[in-house]
CSV table of C-alpha atoms and ligand atoms in Angstrom, one decimal:
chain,number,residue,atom,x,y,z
R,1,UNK,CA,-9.6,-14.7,-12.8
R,2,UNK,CA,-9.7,-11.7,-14.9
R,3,UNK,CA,-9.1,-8.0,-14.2
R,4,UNK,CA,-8.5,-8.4,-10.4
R,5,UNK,CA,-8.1,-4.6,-8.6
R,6,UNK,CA,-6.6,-5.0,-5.1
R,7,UNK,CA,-5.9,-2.5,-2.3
R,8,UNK,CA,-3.6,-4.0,-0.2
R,9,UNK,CA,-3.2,-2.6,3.3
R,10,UNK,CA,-1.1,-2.9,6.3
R,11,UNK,CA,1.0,-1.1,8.9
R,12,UNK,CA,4.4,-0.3,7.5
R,13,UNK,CA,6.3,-3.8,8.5
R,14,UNK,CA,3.2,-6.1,7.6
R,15,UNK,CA,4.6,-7.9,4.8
R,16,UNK,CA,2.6,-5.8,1.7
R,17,UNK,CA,5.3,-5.5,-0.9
R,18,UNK,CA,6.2,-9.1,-0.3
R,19,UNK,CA,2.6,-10.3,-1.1
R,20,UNK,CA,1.8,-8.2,-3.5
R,21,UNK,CA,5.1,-9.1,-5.7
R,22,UNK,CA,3.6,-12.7,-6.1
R,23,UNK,CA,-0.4,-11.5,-5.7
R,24,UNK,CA,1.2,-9.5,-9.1
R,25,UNK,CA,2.7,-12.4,-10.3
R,26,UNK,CA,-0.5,-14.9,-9.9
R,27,UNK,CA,-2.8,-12.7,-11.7
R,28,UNK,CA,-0.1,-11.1,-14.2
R,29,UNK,CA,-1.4,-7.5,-13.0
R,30,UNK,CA,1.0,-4.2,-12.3
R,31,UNK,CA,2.4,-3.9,-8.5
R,32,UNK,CA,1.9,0.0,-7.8
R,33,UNK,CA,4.0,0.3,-5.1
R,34,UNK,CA,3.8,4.6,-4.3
R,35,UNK,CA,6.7,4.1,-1.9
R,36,UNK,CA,8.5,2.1,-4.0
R,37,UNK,CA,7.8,5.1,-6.9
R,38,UNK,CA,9.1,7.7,-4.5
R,39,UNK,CA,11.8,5.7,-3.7
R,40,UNK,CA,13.1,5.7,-7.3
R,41,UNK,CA,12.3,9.4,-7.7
R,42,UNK,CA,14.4,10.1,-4.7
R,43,UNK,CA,17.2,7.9,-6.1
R,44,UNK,CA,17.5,9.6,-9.9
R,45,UNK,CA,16.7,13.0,-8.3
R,46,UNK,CA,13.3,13.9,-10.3
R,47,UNK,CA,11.2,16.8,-9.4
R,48,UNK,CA,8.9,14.6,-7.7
R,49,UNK,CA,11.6,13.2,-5.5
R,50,UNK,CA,12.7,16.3,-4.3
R,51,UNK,CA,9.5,17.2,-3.3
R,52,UNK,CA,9.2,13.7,-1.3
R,53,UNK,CA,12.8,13.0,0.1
R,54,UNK,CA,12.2,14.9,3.5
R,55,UNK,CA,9.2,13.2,3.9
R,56,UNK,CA,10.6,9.3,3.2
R,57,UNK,CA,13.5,9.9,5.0
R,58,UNK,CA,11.9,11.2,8.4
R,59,UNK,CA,9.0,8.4,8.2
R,60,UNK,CA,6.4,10.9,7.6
R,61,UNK,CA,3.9,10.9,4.5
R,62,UNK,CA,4.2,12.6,1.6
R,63,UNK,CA,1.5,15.3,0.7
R,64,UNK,CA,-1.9,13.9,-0.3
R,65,UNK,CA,-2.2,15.7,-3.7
R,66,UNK,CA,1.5,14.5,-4.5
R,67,UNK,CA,0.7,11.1,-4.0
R,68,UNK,CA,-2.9,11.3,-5.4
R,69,UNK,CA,-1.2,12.7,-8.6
R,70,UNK,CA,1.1,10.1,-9.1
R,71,UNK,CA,-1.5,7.0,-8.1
R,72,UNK,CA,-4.4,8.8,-11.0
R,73,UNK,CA,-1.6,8.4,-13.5
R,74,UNK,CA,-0.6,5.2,-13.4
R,75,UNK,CA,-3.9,3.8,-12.7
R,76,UNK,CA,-5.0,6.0,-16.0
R,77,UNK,CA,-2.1,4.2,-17.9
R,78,UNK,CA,-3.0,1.0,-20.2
R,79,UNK,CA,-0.7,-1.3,-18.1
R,80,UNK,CA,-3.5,-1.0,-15.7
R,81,UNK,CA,-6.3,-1.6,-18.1
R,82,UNK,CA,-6.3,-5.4,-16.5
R,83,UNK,CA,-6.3,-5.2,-13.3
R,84,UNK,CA,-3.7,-3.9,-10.5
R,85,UNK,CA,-2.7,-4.4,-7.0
R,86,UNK,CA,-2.1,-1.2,-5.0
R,87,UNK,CA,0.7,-1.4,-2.1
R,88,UNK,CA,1.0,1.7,0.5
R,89,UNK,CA,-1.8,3.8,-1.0
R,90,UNK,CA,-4.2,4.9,0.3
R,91,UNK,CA,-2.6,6.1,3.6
R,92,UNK,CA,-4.4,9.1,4.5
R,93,UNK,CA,-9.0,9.0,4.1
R,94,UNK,CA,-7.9,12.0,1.8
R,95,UNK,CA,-6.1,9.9,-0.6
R,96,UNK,CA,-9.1,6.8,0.0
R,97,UNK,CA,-11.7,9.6,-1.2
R,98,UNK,CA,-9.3,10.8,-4.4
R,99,UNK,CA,-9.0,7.2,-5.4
R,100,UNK,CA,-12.9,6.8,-5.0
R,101,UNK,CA,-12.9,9.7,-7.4
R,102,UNK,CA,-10.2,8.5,-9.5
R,103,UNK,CA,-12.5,4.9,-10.0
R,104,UNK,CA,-15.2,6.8,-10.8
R,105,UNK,CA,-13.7,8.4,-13.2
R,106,UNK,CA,-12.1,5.5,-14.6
R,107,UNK,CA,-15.3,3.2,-14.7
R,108,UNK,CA,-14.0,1.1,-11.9
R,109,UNK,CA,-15.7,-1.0,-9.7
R,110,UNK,CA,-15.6,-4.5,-7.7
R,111,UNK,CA,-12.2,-3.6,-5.9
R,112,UNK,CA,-10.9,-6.0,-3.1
R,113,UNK,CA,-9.7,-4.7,0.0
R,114,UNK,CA,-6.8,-6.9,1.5
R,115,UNK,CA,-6.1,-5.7,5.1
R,116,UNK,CA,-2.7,-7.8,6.4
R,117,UNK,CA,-2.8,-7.8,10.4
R,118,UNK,CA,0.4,-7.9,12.4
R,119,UNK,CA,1.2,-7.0,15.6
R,120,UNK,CA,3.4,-4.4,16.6
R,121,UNK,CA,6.2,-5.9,18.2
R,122,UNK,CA,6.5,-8.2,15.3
R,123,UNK,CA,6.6,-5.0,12.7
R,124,UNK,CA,9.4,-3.5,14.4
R,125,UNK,CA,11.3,-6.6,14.7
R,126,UNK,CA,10.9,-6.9,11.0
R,127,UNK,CA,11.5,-3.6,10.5
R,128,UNK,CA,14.7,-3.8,12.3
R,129,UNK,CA,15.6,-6.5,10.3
R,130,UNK,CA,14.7,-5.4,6.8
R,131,UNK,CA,18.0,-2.5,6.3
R,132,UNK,CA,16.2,-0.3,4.2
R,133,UNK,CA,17.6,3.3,4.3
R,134,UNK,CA,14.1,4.6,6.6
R,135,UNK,CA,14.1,1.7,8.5
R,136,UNK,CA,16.3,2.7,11.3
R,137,UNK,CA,15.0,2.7,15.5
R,138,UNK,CA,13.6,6.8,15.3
R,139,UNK,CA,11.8,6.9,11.8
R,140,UNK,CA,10.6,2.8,12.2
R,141,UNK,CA,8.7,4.6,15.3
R,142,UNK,CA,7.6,8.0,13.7
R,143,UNK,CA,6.1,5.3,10.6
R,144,UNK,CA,3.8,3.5,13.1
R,145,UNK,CA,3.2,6.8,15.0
R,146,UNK,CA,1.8,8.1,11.5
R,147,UNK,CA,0.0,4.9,10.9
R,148,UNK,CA,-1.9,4.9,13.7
R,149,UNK,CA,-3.0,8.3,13.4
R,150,UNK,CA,-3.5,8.6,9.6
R,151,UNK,CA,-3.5,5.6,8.0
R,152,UNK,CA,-5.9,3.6,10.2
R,153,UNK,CA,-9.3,5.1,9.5
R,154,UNK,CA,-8.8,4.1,6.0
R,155,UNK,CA,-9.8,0.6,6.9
R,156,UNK,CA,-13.0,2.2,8.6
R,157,UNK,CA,-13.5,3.8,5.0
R,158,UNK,CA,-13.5,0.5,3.3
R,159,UNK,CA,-15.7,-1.1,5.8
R,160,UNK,CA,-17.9,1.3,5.3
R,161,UNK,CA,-18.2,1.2,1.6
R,162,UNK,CA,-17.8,-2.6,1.2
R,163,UNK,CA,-16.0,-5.8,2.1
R,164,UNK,CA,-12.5,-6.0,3.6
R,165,UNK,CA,-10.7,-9.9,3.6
R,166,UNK,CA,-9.1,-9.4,6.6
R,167,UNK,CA,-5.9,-11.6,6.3
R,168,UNK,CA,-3.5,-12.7,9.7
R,169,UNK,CA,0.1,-11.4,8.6
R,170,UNK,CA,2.0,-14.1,10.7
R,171,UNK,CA,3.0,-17.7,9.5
R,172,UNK,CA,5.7,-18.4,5.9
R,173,UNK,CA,5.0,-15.9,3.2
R,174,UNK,CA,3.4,-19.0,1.3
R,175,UNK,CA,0.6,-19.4,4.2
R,176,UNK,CA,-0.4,-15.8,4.1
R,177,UNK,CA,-0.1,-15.8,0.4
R,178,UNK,CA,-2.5,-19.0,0.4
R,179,UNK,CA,-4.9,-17.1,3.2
R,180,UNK,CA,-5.2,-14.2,0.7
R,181,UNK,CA,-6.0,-16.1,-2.6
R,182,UNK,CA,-8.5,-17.8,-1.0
R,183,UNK,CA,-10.1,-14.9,0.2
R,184,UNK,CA,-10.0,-13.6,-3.1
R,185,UNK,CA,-12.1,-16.3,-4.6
I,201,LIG,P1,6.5,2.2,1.9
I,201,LIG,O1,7.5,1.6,1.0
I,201,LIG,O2,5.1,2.0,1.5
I,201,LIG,O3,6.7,1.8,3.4
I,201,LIG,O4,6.7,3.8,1.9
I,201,LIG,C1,7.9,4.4,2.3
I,201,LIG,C2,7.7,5.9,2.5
I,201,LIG,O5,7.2,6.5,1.4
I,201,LIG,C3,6.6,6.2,3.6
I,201,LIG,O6,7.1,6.2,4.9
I,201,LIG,C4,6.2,7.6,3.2
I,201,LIG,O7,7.1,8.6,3.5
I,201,LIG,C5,6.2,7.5,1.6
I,201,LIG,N1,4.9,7.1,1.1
I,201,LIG,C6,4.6,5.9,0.5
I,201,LIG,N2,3.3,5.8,0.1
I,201,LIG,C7,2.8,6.9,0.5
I,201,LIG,C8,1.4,7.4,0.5
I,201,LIG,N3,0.4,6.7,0.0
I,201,LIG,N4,1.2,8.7,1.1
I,201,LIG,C9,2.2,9.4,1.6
I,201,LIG,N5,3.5,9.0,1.7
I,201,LIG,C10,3.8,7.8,1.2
């Protein structure tokens, strides 16, 4: 299976970087990970992480055109001439419409939607449990808060402009993994 684009999407918690490390894996395509990115931008102190590290850090989302910016780049560069799998972006129906614009721009069509469904007591139990630096009790609730409000219509975006696999989050990783390919197919 050639040249496989995937959007995967998920409340913060859902298990998307987890999937999409072996989805990248399977299909030997880049994981674009923008949290991840800002992450590592934050870390070695880069313009573009001190223009995101408020944001990260207080589990709210980083401006659109910041994000937008970072996602056209990548997506521009030959590593993803193959294929790619997109984890935590788009967030926002701003940044759905700049990626539309982006794949139009880029000649890309025929991208899969992956939508992983968990429910919320079982994100912030994982949350809880993961340790990452903005994954402590107040910003774990400000990220859901901020999905809810502005991450959720995306799905309603790509419903509306195609088909969405709609995946159950729960069970091993190797079960959802297996739920996925096969919708994939
Ligand atoms: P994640 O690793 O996807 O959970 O992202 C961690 C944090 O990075 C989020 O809570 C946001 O502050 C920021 N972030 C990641 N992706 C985006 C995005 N697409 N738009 C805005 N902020 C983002």
């Amino acid at each position: 299976m050639n040249s496989m684009r995937i959007i995967l999407y998920g409340a913060p918690g859902a298990g998307k970087g987890t999937q999409a490390e072996l989805l990248a894996k399977k299909f030997s395509i880049p994981h674009i990970s923008t949290g991840d990115m800002l992450r590592s931008a934050i870390e070695q102190g880069t313009e573009l992480g001190k223009k995101a590290k408020k944001f990260v850090e207080s589990g709210g989302l980083v401006p659109d055109d910041v994000v937008i910016g970072i996602v056209k780049e990548v997506l521009a560069s030959p590593k993803c001439a193959n294929g790619f799998i997109l984890d935590g972006f788009p967030r926002t129906t701003a940044q759905a419409e700049g990626l539309q614009k982006i794949f139009d721009e880029l000649g890309i069509a025929n991208i899969h939607v992956v939508s992983i469904d968990v429910n919320e007591e079982e994100l912030v139990k994982r949350l809880l449990g993961r340790g990452r630096a903005d994954d402590n009790e107040g910003t774990i609730r400000n990220r859901l808060k901020v999905y809810a409000e502005s991450t959720a219509p995306v799905k309603g975006f790509y419903q509306k402009h195609g088909n969405v696999h709609d995946i159950k989050g729960v069970g091993t990783v190797e079960e959802v993994q297996k739920n996925i390919v096969d919708a994939l197919k």
